[in-house]
Short mmCIF file of C-alpha atoms in Angstrom, two decimals:
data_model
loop_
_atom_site.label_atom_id
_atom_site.label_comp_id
_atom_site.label_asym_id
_atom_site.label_seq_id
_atom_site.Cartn_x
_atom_site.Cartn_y
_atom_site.Cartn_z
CA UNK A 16 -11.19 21.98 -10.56
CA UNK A 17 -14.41 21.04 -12.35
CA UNK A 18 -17.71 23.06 -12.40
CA UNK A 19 -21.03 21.47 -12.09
CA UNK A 20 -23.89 22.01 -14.20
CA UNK A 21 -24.81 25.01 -12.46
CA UNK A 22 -21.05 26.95 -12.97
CA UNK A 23 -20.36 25.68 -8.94
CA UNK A 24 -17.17 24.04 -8.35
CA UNK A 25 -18.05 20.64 -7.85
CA UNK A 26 -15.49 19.92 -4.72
CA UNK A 27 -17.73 23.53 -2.70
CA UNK A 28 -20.85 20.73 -2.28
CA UNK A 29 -18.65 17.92 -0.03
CA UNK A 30 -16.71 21.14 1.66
CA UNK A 31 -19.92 22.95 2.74
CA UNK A 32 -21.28 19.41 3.63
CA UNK A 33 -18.10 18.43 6.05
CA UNK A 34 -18.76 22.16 7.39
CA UNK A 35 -22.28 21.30 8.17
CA UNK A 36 -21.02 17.86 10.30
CA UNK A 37 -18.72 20.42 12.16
CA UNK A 38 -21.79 22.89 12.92
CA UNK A 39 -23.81 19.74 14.01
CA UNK A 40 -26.51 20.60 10.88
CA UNK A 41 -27.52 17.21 9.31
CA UNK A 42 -30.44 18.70 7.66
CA UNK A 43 -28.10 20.87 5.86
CA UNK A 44 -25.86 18.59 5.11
CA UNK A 45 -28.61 16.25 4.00
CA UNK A 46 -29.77 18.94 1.35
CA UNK A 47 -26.42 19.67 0.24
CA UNK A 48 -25.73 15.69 -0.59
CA UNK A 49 -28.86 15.58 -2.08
CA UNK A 50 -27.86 18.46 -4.40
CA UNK A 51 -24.59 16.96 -5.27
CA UNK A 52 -26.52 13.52 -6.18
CA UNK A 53 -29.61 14.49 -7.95
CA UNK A 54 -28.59 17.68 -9.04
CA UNK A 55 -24.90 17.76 -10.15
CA UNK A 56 -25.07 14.23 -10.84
CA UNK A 57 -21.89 14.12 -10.42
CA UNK A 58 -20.41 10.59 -8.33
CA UNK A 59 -16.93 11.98 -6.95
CA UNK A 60 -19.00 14.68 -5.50
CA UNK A 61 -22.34 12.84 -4.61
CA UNK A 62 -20.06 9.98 -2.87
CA UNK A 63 -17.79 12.77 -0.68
CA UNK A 64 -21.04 14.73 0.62
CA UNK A 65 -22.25 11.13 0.99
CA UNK A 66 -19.62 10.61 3.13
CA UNK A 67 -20.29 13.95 5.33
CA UNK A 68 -23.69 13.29 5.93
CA UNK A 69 -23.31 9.57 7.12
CA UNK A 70 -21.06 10.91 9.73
CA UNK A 71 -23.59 13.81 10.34
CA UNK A 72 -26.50 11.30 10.79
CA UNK A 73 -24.46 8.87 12.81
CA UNK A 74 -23.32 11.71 15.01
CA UNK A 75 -27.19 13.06 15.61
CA UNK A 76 -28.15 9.71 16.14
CA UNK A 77 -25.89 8.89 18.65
CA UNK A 78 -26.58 12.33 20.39
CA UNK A 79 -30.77 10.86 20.27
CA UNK A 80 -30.00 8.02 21.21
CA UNK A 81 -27.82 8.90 24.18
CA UNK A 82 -30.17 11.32 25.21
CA UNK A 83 -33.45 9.40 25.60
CA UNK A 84 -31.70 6.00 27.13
CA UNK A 85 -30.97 8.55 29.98
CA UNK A 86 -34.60 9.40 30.52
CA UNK A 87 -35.29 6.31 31.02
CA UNK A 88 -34.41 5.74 34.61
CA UNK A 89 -36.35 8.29 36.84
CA UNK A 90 -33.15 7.29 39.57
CA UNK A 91 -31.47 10.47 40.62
CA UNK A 92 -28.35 9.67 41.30
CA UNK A 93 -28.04 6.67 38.11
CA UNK A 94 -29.65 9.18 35.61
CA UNK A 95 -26.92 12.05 36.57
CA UNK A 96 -24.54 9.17 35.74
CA UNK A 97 -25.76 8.05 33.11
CA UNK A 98 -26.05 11.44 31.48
CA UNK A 99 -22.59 12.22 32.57
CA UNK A 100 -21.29 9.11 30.79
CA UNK A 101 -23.25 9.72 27.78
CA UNK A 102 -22.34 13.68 27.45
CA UNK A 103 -18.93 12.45 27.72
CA UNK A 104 -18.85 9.99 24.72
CA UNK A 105 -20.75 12.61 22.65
CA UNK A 106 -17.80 14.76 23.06
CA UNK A 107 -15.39 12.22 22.39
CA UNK A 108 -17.48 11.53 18.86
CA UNK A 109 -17.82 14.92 18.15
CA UNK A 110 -14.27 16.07 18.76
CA UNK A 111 -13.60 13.28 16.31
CA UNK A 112 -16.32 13.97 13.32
CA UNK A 113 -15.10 17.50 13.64
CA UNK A 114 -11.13 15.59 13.21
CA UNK A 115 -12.61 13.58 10.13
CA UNK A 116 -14.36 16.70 8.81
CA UNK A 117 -11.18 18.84 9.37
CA UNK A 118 -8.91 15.83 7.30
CA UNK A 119 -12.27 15.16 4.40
CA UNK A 120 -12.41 19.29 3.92
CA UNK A 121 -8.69 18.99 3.05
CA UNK A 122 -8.61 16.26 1.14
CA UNK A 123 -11.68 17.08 -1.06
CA UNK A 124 -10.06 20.87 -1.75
CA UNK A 125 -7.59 19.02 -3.39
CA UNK A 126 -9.68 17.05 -5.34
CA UNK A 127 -8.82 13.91 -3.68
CA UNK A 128 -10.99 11.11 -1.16
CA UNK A 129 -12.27 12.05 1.75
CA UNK A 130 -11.95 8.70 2.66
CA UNK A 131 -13.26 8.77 6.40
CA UNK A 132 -12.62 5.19 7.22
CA UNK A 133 -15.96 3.59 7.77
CA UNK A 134 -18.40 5.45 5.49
CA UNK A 135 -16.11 5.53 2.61
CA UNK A 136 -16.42 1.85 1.67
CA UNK A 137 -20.15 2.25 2.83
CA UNK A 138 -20.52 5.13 -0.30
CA UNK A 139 -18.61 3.06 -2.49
CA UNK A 140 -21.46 0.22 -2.36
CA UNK A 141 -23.94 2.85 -2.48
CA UNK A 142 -22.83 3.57 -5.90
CA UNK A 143 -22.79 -0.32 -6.68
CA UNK A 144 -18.82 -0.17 -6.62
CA UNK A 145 -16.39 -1.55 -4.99
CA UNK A 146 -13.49 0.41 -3.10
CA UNK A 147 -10.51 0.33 -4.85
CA UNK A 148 -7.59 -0.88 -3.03
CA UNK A 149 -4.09 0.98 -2.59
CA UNK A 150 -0.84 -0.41 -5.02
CA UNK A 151 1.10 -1.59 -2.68
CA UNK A 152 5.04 -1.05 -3.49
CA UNK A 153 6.83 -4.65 -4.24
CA UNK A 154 9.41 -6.16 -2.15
CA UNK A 155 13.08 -5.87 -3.77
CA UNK A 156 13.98 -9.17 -5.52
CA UNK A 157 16.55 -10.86 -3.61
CA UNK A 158 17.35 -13.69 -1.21
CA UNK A 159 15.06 -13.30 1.44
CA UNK A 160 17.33 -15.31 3.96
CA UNK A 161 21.43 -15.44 4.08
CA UNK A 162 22.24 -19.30 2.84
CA UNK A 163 24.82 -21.35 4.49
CA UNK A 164 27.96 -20.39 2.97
CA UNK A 165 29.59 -22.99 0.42
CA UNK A 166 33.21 -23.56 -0.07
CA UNK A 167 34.01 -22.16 -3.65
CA UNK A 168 34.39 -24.90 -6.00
CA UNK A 169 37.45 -25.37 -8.13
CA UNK A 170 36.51 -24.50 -12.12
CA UNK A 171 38.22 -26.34 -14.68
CA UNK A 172 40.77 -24.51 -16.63
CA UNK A 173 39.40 -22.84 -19.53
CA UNK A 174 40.49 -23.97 -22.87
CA UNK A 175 41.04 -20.77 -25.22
CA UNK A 176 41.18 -21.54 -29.07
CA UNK A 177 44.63 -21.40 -30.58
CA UNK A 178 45.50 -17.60 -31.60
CA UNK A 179 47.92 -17.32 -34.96
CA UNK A 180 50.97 -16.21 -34.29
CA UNK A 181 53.19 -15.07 -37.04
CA UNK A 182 56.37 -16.95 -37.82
CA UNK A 183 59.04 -15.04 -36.04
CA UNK A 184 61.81 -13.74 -38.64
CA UNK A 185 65.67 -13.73 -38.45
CA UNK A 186 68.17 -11.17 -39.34
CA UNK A 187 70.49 -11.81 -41.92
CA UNK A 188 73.88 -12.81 -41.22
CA UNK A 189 76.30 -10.01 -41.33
CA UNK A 190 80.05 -10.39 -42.13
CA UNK A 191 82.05 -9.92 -38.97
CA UNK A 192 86.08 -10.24 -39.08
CA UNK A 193 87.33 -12.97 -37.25
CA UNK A 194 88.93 -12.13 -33.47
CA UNK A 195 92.87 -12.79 -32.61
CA UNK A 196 92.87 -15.69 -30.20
CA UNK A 197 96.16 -15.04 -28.29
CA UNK A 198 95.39 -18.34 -26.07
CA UNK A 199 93.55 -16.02 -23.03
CA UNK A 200 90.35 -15.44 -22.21
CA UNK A 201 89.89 -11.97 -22.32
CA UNK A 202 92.38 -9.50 -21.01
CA UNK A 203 94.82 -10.27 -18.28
CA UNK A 204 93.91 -8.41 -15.13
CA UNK A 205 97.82 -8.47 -13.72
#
């Protein structure tokens, strides 16, 4: 884990900043981006607490935004609705900023992306760079589809070159007596 220039680990200014989307604080959170950026000037820190406060900003917005286009209509019974709808999808974001703050916190304590899906691209171009995409693994070579099986074809015979072989050598006659030849053919079986 790095330190800053100020002896701070540099991942504690995105991990207090995703703590300050979870407490609903974007002023905090604004400060503490603004001290990772112009203080720190570090950009793996700057572009996480980046991150946190662009989620903090979209969720106060939101929460503004919701809140005033229910004043609008002075209707009893539409304005209840309306601010029943609205409360609802506020809850629904902020169950998931605190989900994305939850996943960034443990992700930057590891000194990895926080990579919340849409302001991580959007920090990226902040910092006049482009988000670098994952390796994907390559397919294993090999025939992508079975082929028709063939009937083996016949191979010609292979021609070997001749091999010496040594000339094979006799014995030498030997001197055997001659045999008594008593006109029969071998012994007489009666």
């Amino acid at each position: 884990m790095k330190k800053g220039k100020f002896g701070i680990i540099l991942c504690f200014y995105p991990i207090a900043a995703f703590a300050a989307v979870i407490l609903n604080s974007p002023l905090i959170c604004a400060a503490l981006a603004a001290l990772a950026i112009f203080a720190e000037q570090d950009e793996w820190a700057g572009r996480q607490s980046l991150q946190a406060w662009m989620l903090s900003a979209a969720l106060f917005f939101f929460d503004r935004f919701t809140g005033w286009g229910s004043s609008i209509l002075p209707i009893p019974f539409l304005s209840t609705a309306l601010s029943f709808i609205s409360s609802a999808l506020f809850v629904i974001l902020y169950v998931a900023a605190i989900t994305a703050s939850v996943l960034g916190i443990l992700r930057v304590s590891r000194d990895g992306e926080a990579n919340i899906p849409l302001f991580s691209s959007l920090a990226y171009r902040i910092y006049g760079k482009a988000r670098p995409k994952p390796v994907q693994q390559s397919a294993p070579y090999g025939i992508p589809y079975e082929y028709p099986s063939q009937p083996p074809q016949p191979q010609p015979p292979q021609q070997y070159p001749p091999q010496y072989v040594p000339p094979q050598q006799y014995a030498p006659p030997v001197n055997v007596p001659p045999q008594q030849n008593n006109g029969s053919n071998g012994p007489n079986p009666f």
